[in-house]
Amino acid sequence: MARDRKGILAALATLVALALPGASAEADTAPQGWVPHGERISGTARSDTAPRLTAGHTYRDTLAKGGTKYYVVRLDARSSAYLSVFAIPPRGSRVGFLDGVSLKLSGRDGTPCDAYDARFGADGAVEPVGGAVVRTVKPTGSCQQAGDYLLSVQRVNAAASSAEEWPLDIRYMSEPPVTAVGSGPVQSYTTATPPADDGSPTPVTGDPDMDGGPARLPGTGVYQDHLAPGETHFYRVPVDWGQRLTATAEFANADTTGSGGFSTSGVRLVLYNPARGLVSDATAPYSGAQAAVTAQTPTVDYLNRESADVRVNSAPVSGWYYVQLSLHPDVAKYTTGGVDVTLRLAVTGTRQPGPRYAGDAGAAGFGVTAAPSSADDGGATPNRMLLAVGYGGLGAGTLLVAGLAVWAVRSRRR
């Protein structure tokens, strides 16, 4: 029922946007699917005037071509911090293979703490691009003391990009300190067996963003969705301590409009941890014939953060892991009707107790709970329909909203 309501609201938002003055011009530069709706913030080009981010909040900003923005975060000496940033290029933008964003976390004195570079990886691959930088608490190392730190977000290799500003979605998550970790060696990376082929797929519809409550899949199973060229869908899957997730996405053949169509990175499957840090990324060419990609996490363990292997330290927390499916916009040049995608998931391994936290990890967005917790947005999350109305204007549009709202209620009752 919640998904029906979301569909009705999305349809209403579209109708309102089209009816309001200037809506058609704005629709051309609207973000592709994902509209950041956290608390509004304005990062600065100078580090000494940067605004402050608060743990447990989600923010929205924009980033100009070739620009860099700074934000300040206050870290204590006991909690681990996760700062994720995603850029969402507007629909119809031009991006290049090496375009993307560079994230850096550093001390006020310039001491580097962590860095992450997110790239599109293919010309024209207009989709959300981002990841996370982390400050984990360790017995030794830099950036362990309490104090102010700087998060910088830079739009890099932008020569091939068109000039539109990119909306940014920023989240700051703080993992509580632990009183008992448990013992055992840091694991080595191993390859899991791809999910089995048996079972009829369950129809699902992924969400276009990571903030709107991506479709929750219970775990092991076979699911089927449909993507149009240029679309990205997100899902969430619970992965507890001692477990790992393996995913295979099978993109079916499509109706082609001619011979010779081809996209180098036409299909994509990505896994992110609960703090929205990259875990695994797989792409494959697509020509209208069927194609498949597989991605996996390591076994989730608190001590993974001690590993120097990025394939291992990317899964240091339990919780709801994100699955992303994307179809390259260029697929529209040689196919019609979109592509059906079969998503096969396997959550394997025996659940383990995990560490003992000194705080509420579930409330902070970590751990497998009945309903995944998302970072708070400071009370600034507007209804998406009202957000669309606000972008388009008031006056006659307000009357249209009222009329459509009555229509929606009557339709739901029927």
PDB file of N, CA, C and O in Angstrom, residues 268-329:
ATOM      1  N   ARG A 268      24.953  -2.293 -15.262  1.00  0.00           N
ATOM      2  CA  ARG A 268      25.788  -2.127 -14.070  1.00  0.00           C
ATOM      3  C   ARG A 268      25.066  -2.642 -12.839  1.00  0.00           C
ATOM      4  O   ARG A 268      23.858  -2.459 -12.677  1.00  0.00           O
ATOM      5  N   LEU A 269      25.840  -3.281 -11.953  1.00  0.00           N
ATOM      6  CA  LEU A 269      25.373  -3.770 -10.661  1.00  0.00           C
ATOM      7  C   LEU A 269      26.364  -3.304  -9.605  1.00  0.00           C
ATOM      8  O   LEU A 269      27.564  -3.547  -9.716  1.00  0.00           O
ATOM      9  N   VAL A 270      25.868  -2.605  -8.575  1.00  0.00           N
ATOM     10  CA  VAL A 270      26.745  -2.059  -7.530  1.00  0.00           C
ATOM     11  C   VAL A 270      26.187  -2.423  -6.162  1.00  0.00           C
ATOM     12  O   VAL A 270      24.967  -2.412  -5.957  1.00  0.00           O
ATOM     13  N   LEU A 271      27.081  -2.733  -5.220  1.00  0.00           N
ATOM     14  CA  LEU A 271      26.701  -2.985  -3.833  1.00  0.00           C
ATOM     15  C   LEU A 271      27.340  -1.926  -2.945  1.00  0.00           C
ATOM     16  O   LEU A 271      28.531  -1.607  -3.098  1.00  0.00           O
ATOM     17  N   TYR A 272      26.546  -1.370  -2.019  1.00  0.00           N
ATOM     18  CA  TYR A 272      27.037  -0.394  -1.043  1.00  0.00           C
ATOM     19  C   TYR A 272      26.725  -0.898   0.364  1.00  0.00           C
ATOM     20  O   TYR A 272      25.721  -1.581   0.587  1.00  0.00           O
ATOM     21  N   ASN A 273      27.571  -0.528   1.329  1.00  0.00           N
ATOM     22  CA  ASN A 273      27.305  -0.896   2.715  1.00  0.00           C
ATOM     23  C   ASN A 273      26.258   0.040   3.330  1.00  0.00           C
ATOM     24  O   ASN A 273      25.825   1.003   2.687  1.00  0.00           O
ATOM     25  N   PRO A 274      25.816  -0.209   4.568  1.00  0.00           N
ATOM     26  CA  PRO A 274      24.756   0.622   5.163  1.00  0.00           C
ATOM     27  C   PRO A 274      25.116   2.103   5.286  1.00  0.00           C
ATOM     28  O   PRO A 274      24.218   2.947   5.393  1.00  0.00           O
ATOM     29  N   ALA A 275      26.417   2.436   5.281  1.00  0.00           N
ATOM     30  CA  ALA A 275      26.842   3.833   5.324  1.00  0.00           C
ATOM     31  C   ALA A 275      27.036   4.401   3.927  1.00  0.00           C
ATOM     32  O   ALA A 275      27.578   5.489   3.768  1.00  0.00           O
ATOM     33  N   ARG A 276      26.625   3.678   2.897  1.00  0.00           N
ATOM     34  CA  ARG A 276      26.653   4.070   1.489  1.00  0.00           C
ATOM     35  C   ARG A 276      28.074   4.112   0.930  1.00  0.00           C
ATOM     36  O   ARG A 276      28.345   4.819  -0.035  1.00  0.00           O
ATOM     37  N   GLY A 277      28.979   3.342   1.534  1.00  0.00           N
ATOM     38  CA  GLY A 277      30.318   3.184   0.982  1.00  0.00           C
ATOM     39  C   GLY A 277      30.339   2.056  -0.033  1.00  0.00           C
ATOM     40  O   GLY A 277      29.663   1.022   0.143  1.00  0.00           O
ATOM     41  N   LEU A 278      31.130   2.214  -1.102  1.00  0.00           N
ATOM     42  CA  LEU A 278      31.188   1.204  -2.153  1.00  0.00           C
ATOM     43  C   LEU A 278      31.769  -0.101  -1.631  1.00  0.00           C
ATOM     44  O   LEU A 278      32.791  -0.114  -0.943  1.00  0.00           O
ATOM     45  N   VAL A 279      31.106  -1.209  -1.988  1.00  0.00           N
ATOM     46  CA  VAL A 279      31.609  -2.544  -1.653  1.00  0.00           C
ATOM     47  C   VAL A 279      32.055  -3.270  -2.918  1.00  0.00           C
ATOM     48  O   VAL A 279      33.149  -3.816  -2.988  1.00  0.00           O
ATOM     49  N   SER A 280      31.219  -3.296  -3.951  1.00  0.00           N
ATOM     50  CA  SER A 280      31.534  -4.031  -5.170  1.00  0.00           C
ATOM     51  C   SER A 280      30.813  -3.385  -6.346  1.00  0.00           C
ATOM     52  O   SER A 280      29.681  -2.918  -6.204  1.00  0.00           O
ATOM     53  N   ASP A 281      31.480  -3.381  -7.500  1.00  0.00           N
ATOM     54  CA  ASP A 281      30.941  -2.720  -8.688  1.00  0.00           C
ATOM     55  C   ASP A 281      31.237  -3.599  -9.899  1.00  0.00           C
ATOM     56  O   ASP A 281      32.385  -3.999 -10.115  1.00  0.00           O
ATOM     57  N   ALA A 282      30.202  -3.921 -10.678  1.00  0.00           N
ATOM     58  CA  ALA A 282      30.389  -4.780 -11.847  1.00  0.00           C
ATOM     59  C   ALA A 282      29.621  -4.205 -13.029  1.00  0.00           C
ATOM     60  O   ALA A 282      28.457  -3.815 -12.899  1.00  0.00           O
ATOM     61  N   THR A 283      30.281  -4.145 -14.189  1.00  0.00           N
ATOM     62  CA  THR A 283      29.641  -3.666 -15.411  1.00  0.00           C
ATOM     63  C   THR A 283      29.874  -4.677 -16.531  1.00  0.00           C
ATOM     64  O   THR A 283      30.770  -5.522 -16.451  1.00  0.00           O
ATOM     65  N   ALA A 284      29.074  -4.559 -17.583  1.00  0.00           N
ATOM     66  CA  ALA A 284      29.235  -5.422 -18.752  1.00  0.00           C
ATOM     67  C   ALA A 284      28.718  -4.691 -19.980  1.00  0.00           C
ATOM     68  O   ALA A 284      27.853  -3.816 -19.881  1.00  0.00           O
ATOM     69  N   PRO A 285      29.244  -5.027 -21.159  1.00  0.00           N
ATOM     70  CA  PRO A 285      28.717  -4.432 -22.399  1.00  0.00           C
ATOM     71  C   PRO A 285      27.288  -4.894 -22.647  1.00  0.00           C
ATOM     72  O   PRO A 285      26.864  -5.953 -22.172  1.00  0.00           O
ATOM     73  N   TYR A 286      26.552  -4.090 -23.399  1.00  0.00           N
ATOM     74  CA  TYR A 286      25.187  -4.467 -23.744  1.00  0.00           C
ATOM     75  C   TYR A 286      24.895  -4.041 -25.175  1.00  0.00           C
ATOM     76  O   TYR A 286      25.208  -2.910 -25.578  1.00  0.00           O
ATOM     77  N   SER A 287      24.320  -4.979 -25.954  1.00  0.00           N
ATOM     78  CA  SER A 287      24.025  -4.719 -27.361  1.00  0.00           C
ATOM     79  C   SER A 287      22.568  -4.994 -27.713  1.00  0.00           C
ATOM     80  O   SER A 287      22.204  -4.963 -28.877  1.00  0.00           O
ATOM     81  N   GLY A 288      21.783  -5.266 -26.680  1.00  0.00           N
ATOM     82  CA  GLY A 288      20.408  -5.696 -26.916  1.00  0.00           C
ATOM     83  C   GLY A 288      20.242  -7.184 -26.696  1.00  0.00           C
ATOM     84  O   GLY A 288      19.129  -7.675 -26.555  1.00  0.00           O
ATOM     85  N   ALA A 289      21.377  -7.925 -26.675  1.00  0.00           N
ATOM     86  CA  ALA A 289      21.352  -9.343 -26.314  1.00  0.00           C
ATOM     87  C   ALA A 289      21.518  -9.455 -24.800  1.00  0.00           C
ATOM     88  O   ALA A 289      21.988  -8.531 -24.137  1.00  0.00           O
ATOM     89  N   GLN A 290      21.114 -10.609 -24.243  1.00  0.00           N
ATOM     90  CA  GLN A 290      21.171 -10.768 -22.801  1.00  0.00           C
ATOM     91  C   GLN A 290      22.606 -10.643 -22.287  1.00  0.00           C
ATOM     92  O   GLN A 290      23.570 -10.996 -22.955  1.00  0.00           O
ATOM     93  N   ALA A 291      22.718 -10.139 -21.036  1.00  0.00           N
ATOM     94  CA  ALA A 291      24.014  -9.958 -20.382  1.00  0.00           C
ATOM     95  C   ALA A 291      23.826 -10.129 -18.884  1.00  0.00           C
ATOM     96  O   ALA A 291      22.713  -9.944 -18.367  1.00  0.00           O
ATOM     97  N   ALA A 292      24.891 -10.503 -18.181  1.00  0.00           N
ATOM     98  CA  ALA A 292      24.801 -10.728 -16.738  1.00  0.00           C
ATOM     99  C   ALA A 292      26.062 -10.228 -16.040  1.00  0.00           C
ATOM    100  O   ALA A 292      27.159 -10.261 -16.602  1.00  0.00           O
ATOM    101  N   VAL A 293      25.881  -9.755 -14.809  1.00  0.00           N
ATOM    102  CA  VAL A 293      27.003  -9.299 -13.972  1.00  0.00           C
ATOM    103  C   VAL A 293      26.774  -9.818 -12.554  1.00  0.00           C
ATOM    104  O   VAL A 293      25.635 -10.015 -12.122  1.00  0.00           O
ATOM    105  N   THR A 294      27.883 -10.030 -11.827  1.00  0.00           N
ATOM    106  CA  THR A 294      27.820 -10.533 -10.452  1.00  0.00           C
ATOM    107  C   THR A 294      28.665  -9.657  -9.549  1.00  0.00           C
ATOM    108  O   THR A 294      29.762  -9.227  -9.926  1.00  0.00           O
ATOM    109  N   ALA A 295      28.167  -9.387  -8.345  1.00  0.00           N
ATOM    110  CA  ALA A 295      28.903  -8.625  -7.337  1.00  0.00           C
ATOM    111  C   ALA A 295      28.662  -9.274  -5.981  1.00  0.00           C
ATOM    112  O   ALA A 295      27.649  -9.959  -5.782  1.00  0.00           O
ATOM    113  N   GLN A 296      29.582  -9.061  -5.033  1.00  0.00           N
ATOM    114  CA  GLN A 296      29.443  -9.703  -3.739  1.00  0.00           C
ATOM    115  C   GLN A 296      30.125  -8.897  -2.648  1.00  0.00           C
ATOM    116  O   GLN A 296      30.989  -8.055  -2.919  1.00  0.00           O
ATOM    117  N   THR A 297      29.713  -9.148  -1.420  1.00  0.00           N
ATOM    118  CA  THR A 297      30.374  -8.580  -0.248  1.00  0.00           C
ATOM    119  C   THR A 297      31.254  -9.655   0.383  1.00  0.00           C
ATOM    120  O   THR A 297      31.042 -10.846   0.135  1.00  0.00           O
ATOM    121  N   PRO A 298      32.213  -9.259   1.215  1.00  0.00           N
ATOM    122  CA  PRO A 298      32.878 -10.260   2.046  1.00  0.00           C
ATOM    123  C   PRO A 298      31.961 -10.624   3.205  1.00  0.00           C
ATOM    124  O   PRO A 298      30.864 -10.059   3.344  1.00  0.00           O
ATOM    125  N   THR A 299      32.367 -11.557   4.023  1.00  0.00           N
ATOM    126  CA  THR A 299      31.623 -11.848   5.243  1.00  0.00           C
ATOM    127  C   THR A 299      31.693 -10.627   6.150  1.00  0.00           C
ATOM    128  O   THR A 299      32.775 -10.103   6.426  1.00  0.00           O
ATOM    129  N   VAL A 300      30.548 -10.153   6.604  1.00  0.00           N
ATOM    130  CA  VAL A 300      30.504  -8.932   7.410  1.00  0.00           C
ATOM    131  C   VAL A 300      31.084  -9.200   8.798  1.00  0.00           C
ATOM    132  O   VAL A 300      30.641 -10.101   9.506  1.00  0.00           O
ATOM    133  N   ASP A 301      32.096  -8.401   9.155  1.00  0.00           N
ATOM    134  CA  ASP A 301      32.795  -8.575  10.426  1.00  0.00           C
ATOM    135  C   ASP A 301      33.319  -7.221  10.880  1.00  0.00           C
ATOM    136  O   ASP A 301      33.818  -6.436  10.070  1.00  0.00           O
ATOM    137  N   TYR A 302      33.226  -6.964  12.187  1.00  0.00           N
ATOM    138  CA  TYR A 302      33.695  -5.679  12.719  1.00  0.00           C
ATOM    139  C   TYR A 302      35.177  -5.479  12.450  1.00  0.00           C
ATOM    140  O   TYR A 302      35.629  -4.359  12.164  1.00  0.00           O
ATOM    141  N   LEU A 303      35.960  -6.558  12.498  1.00  0.00           N
ATOM    142  CA  LEU A 303      37.404  -6.450  12.299  1.00  0.00           C
ATOM    143  C   LEU A 303      37.792  -6.253  10.838  1.00  0.00           C
ATOM    144  O   LEU A 303      38.969  -6.061  10.541  1.00  0.00           O
ATOM    145  N   ASN A 304      36.820  -6.283   9.929  1.00  0.00           N
ATOM    146  CA  ASN A 304      37.136  -6.018   8.523  1.00  0.00           C
ATOM    147  C   ASN A 304      37.794  -4.656   8.349  1.00  0.00           C
ATOM    148  O   ASN A 304      38.606  -4.453   7.439  1.00  0.00           O
ATOM    149  N   ARG A 305      37.469  -3.708   9.226  1.00  0.00           N
ATOM    150  CA  ARG A 305      38.025  -2.357   9.116  1.00  0.00           C
ATOM    151  C   ARG A 305      39.529  -2.329   9.330  1.00  0.00           C
ATOM    152  O   ARG A 305      40.192  -1.347   8.996  1.00  0.00           O
ATOM    153  N   GLU A 306      40.080  -3.397   9.877  1.00  0.00           N
ATOM    154  CA  GLU A 306      41.523  -3.460  10.107  1.00  0.00           C
ATOM    155  C   GLU A 306      42.283  -3.961   8.878  1.00  0.00           C
ATOM    156  O   GLU A 306      43.510  -3.899   8.829  1.00  0.00           O
ATOM    157  N   SER A 307      41.564  -4.465   7.875  1.00  0.00           N
ATOM    158  CA  SER A 307      42.206  -5.029   6.693  1.00  0.00           C
ATOM    159  C   SER A 307      42.679  -3.933   5.741  1.00  0.00           C
ATOM    160  O   SER A 307      42.039  -2.884   5.601  1.00  0.00           O
ATOM    161  N   ALA A 308      43.812  -4.198   5.080  1.00  0.00           N
ATOM    162  CA  ALA A 308      44.319  -3.278   4.058  1.00  0.00           C
ATOM    163  C   ALA A 308      43.684  -3.561   2.701  1.00  0.00           C
ATOM    164  O   ALA A 308      43.882  -2.791   1.759  1.00  0.00           O
ATOM    165  N   ASP A 309      42.935  -4.654   2.593  1.00  0.00           N
ATOM    166  CA  ASP A 309      42.281  -5.036   1.344  1.00  0.00           C
ATOM    167  C   ASP A 309      40.934  -4.331   1.251  1.00  0.00           C
ATOM    168  O   ASP A 309      40.044  -4.564   2.084  1.00  0.00           O
ATOM    169  N   VAL A 310      40.751  -3.464   0.254  1.00  0.00           N
ATOM    170  CA  VAL A 310      39.503  -2.710   0.140  1.00  0.00           C
ATOM    171  C   VAL A 310      38.313  -3.627  -0.103  1.00  0.00           C
ATOM    172  O   VAL A 310      37.174  -3.252   0.184  1.00  0.00           O
ATOM    173  N   ARG A 311      38.542  -4.814  -0.623  1.00  0.00           N
ATOM    174  CA  ARG A 311      37.447  -5.755  -0.830  1.00  0.00           C
ATOM    175  C   ARG A 311      36.930  -6.291   0.496  1.00  0.00           C
ATOM    176  O   ARG A 311      35.808  -6.809   0.575  1.00  0.00           O
ATOM    177  N   VAL A 312      37.744  -6.181   1.554  1.00  0.00           N
ATOM    178  CA  VAL A 312      37.358  -6.660   2.876  1.00  0.00           C
ATOM    179  C   VAL A 312      36.899  -5.515   3.763  1.00  0.00           C
ATOM    180  O   VAL A 312      35.838  -5.592   4.409  1.00  0.00           O
ATOM    181  N   ASN A 313      37.675  -4.422   3.824  1.00  0.00           N
ATOM    182  CA  ASN A 313      37.341  -3.354   4.766  1.00  0.00           C
ATOM    183  C   ASN A 313      36.113  -2.550   4.355  1.00  0.00           C
ATOM    184  O   ASN A 313      35.664  -1.672   5.090  1.00  0.00           O
ATOM    185  N   SER A 314      35.541  -2.853   3.208  1.00  0.00           N
ATOM    186  CA  SER A 314      34.332  -2.158   2.766  1.00  0.00           C
ATOM    187  C   SER A 314      33.070  -2.681   3.458  1.00  0.00           C
ATOM    188  O   SER A 314      31.990  -2.109   3.283  1.00  0.00           O
ATOM    189  N   ALA A 315      33.176  -3.755   4.232  1.00  0.00           N
ATOM    190  CA  ALA A 315      32.010  -4.327   4.911  1.00  0.00           C
ATOM    191  C   ALA A 315      32.301  -4.498   6.402  1.00  0.00           C
ATOM    192  O   ALA A 315      32.347  -5.615   6.908  1.00  0.00           O
ATOM    193  N   PRO A 316      32.467  -3.368   7.138  1.00  0.00           N
ATOM    194  CA  PRO A 316      32.799  -3.454   8.559  1.00  0.00           C
ATOM    195  C   PRO A 316      31.592  -3.365   9.482  1.00  0.00           C
ATOM    196  O   PRO A 316      31.748  -3.370  10.706  1.00  0.00           O
ATOM    197  N   VAL A 317      30.391  -3.259   8.930  1.00  0.00           N
ATOM    198  CA  VAL A 317      29.190  -3.102   9.748  1.00  0.00           C
ATOM    199  C   VAL A 317      28.072  -3.978   9.194  1.00  0.00           C
ATOM    200  O   VAL A 317      27.993  -4.240   7.992  1.00  0.00           O
ATOM    201  N   SER A 318      27.211  -4.424  10.093  1.00  0.00           N
ATOM    202  CA  SER A 318      26.019  -5.147   9.650  1.00  0.00           C
ATOM    203  C   SER A 318      24.902  -4.141   9.389  1.00  0.00           C
ATOM    204  O   SER A 318      24.963  -2.988   9.810  1.00  0.00           O
ATOM    205  N   GLY A 319      23.882  -4.590   8.682  1.00  0.00           N
ATOM    206  CA  GLY A 319      22.762  -3.688   8.419  1.00  0.00           C
ATOM    207  C   GLY A 319      22.153  -3.937   7.056  1.00  0.00           C
ATOM    208  O   GLY A 319      22.320  -4.998   6.454  1.00  0.00           O
ATOM    209  N   TRP A 320      21.474  -2.921   6.551  1.00  0.00           N
ATOM    210  CA  TRP A 320      20.792  -3.007   5.264  1.00  0.00           C
ATOM    211  C   TRP A 320      21.728  -2.524   4.163  1.00  0.00           C
ATOM    212  O   TRP A 320      22.008  -1.330   4.056  1.00  0.00           O
ATOM    213  N   TYR A 321      22.198  -3.470   3.362  1.00  0.00           N
ATOM    214  CA  TYR A 321      23.106  -3.153   2.265  1.00  0.00           C
ATOM    215  C   TYR A 321      22.300  -2.740   1.035  1.00  0.00           C
ATOM    216  O   TYR A 321      21.206  -3.248   0.795  1.00  0.00           O
ATOM    217  N   TYR A 322      22.856  -1.814   0.274  1.00  0.00           N
ATOM    218  CA  TYR A 322      22.185  -1.302  -0.921  1.00  0.00           C
ATOM    219  C   TYR A 322      22.619  -2.082  -2.163  1.00  0.00           C
ATOM    220  O   TYR A 322      23.800  -2.409  -2.320  1.00  0.00           O
ATOM    221  N   VAL A 323      21.654  -2.321  -3.045  1.00  0.00           N
ATOM    222  CA  VAL A 323      21.911  -2.914  -4.353  1.00  0.00           C
ATOM    223  C   VAL A 323      21.465  -1.896  -5.404  1.00  0.00           C
ATOM    224  O   VAL A 323      20.342  -1.382  -5.336  1.00  0.00           O
ATOM    225  N   GLN A 324      22.335  -1.601  -6.359  1.00  0.00           N
ATOM    226  CA  GLN A 324      22.016  -0.651  -7.429  1.00  0.00           C
ATOM    227  C   GLN A 324      22.064  -1.350  -8.778  1.00  0.00           C
ATOM    228  O   GLN A 324      23.015  -2.066  -9.088  1.00  0.00           O
ATOM    229  N   LEU A 325      21.022  -1.119  -9.587  1.00  0.00           N
ATOM    230  CA  LEU A 325      20.994  -1.579 -10.967  1.00  0.00           C
ATOM    231  C   LEU A 325      20.871  -0.356 -11.872  1.00  0.00           C
ATOM    232  O   LEU A 325      20.038   0.525 -11.615  1.00  0.00           O
ATOM    233  N   SER A 326      21.689  -0.297 -12.929  1.00  0.00           N
ATOM    234  CA  SER A 326      21.648   0.838 -13.848  1.00  0.00           C
ATOM    235  C   SER A 326      21.711   0.350 -15.293  1.00  0.00           C
ATOM    236  O   SER A 326      22.393  -0.638 -15.593  1.00  0.00           O
ATOM    237  N   LEU A 327      21.017   1.083 -16.158  1.00  0.00           N
ATOM    238  CA  LEU A 327      21.038   0.814 -17.595  1.00  0.00           C
ATOM    239  C   LEU A 327      21.495   2.090 -18.299  1.00  0.00           C
ATOM    240  O   LEU A 327      20.923   3.157 -18.089  1.00  0.00           O
ATOM    241  N   HIS A 328      22.536   1.984 -19.111  1.00  0.00           N
ATOM    242  CA  HIS A 328      23.145   3.152 -19.758  1.00  0.00           C
ATOM    243  C   HIS A 328      22.132   3.879 -20.641  1.00  0.00           C
ATOM    244  O   HIS A 328      21.347   3.244 -21.354  1.00  0.00           O
ATOM    245  N   PRO A 329      22.133   5.232 -20.618  1.00  0.00           N
ATOM    246  CA  PRO A 329      21.199   5.983 -21.464  1.00  0.00           C
ATOM    247  C   PRO A 329      21.318   5.662 -22.948  1.00  0.00           C
ATOM    248  O   PRO A 329      20.318   5.714 -23.682  1.00  0.00           O
TER     249      PRO A 329
END
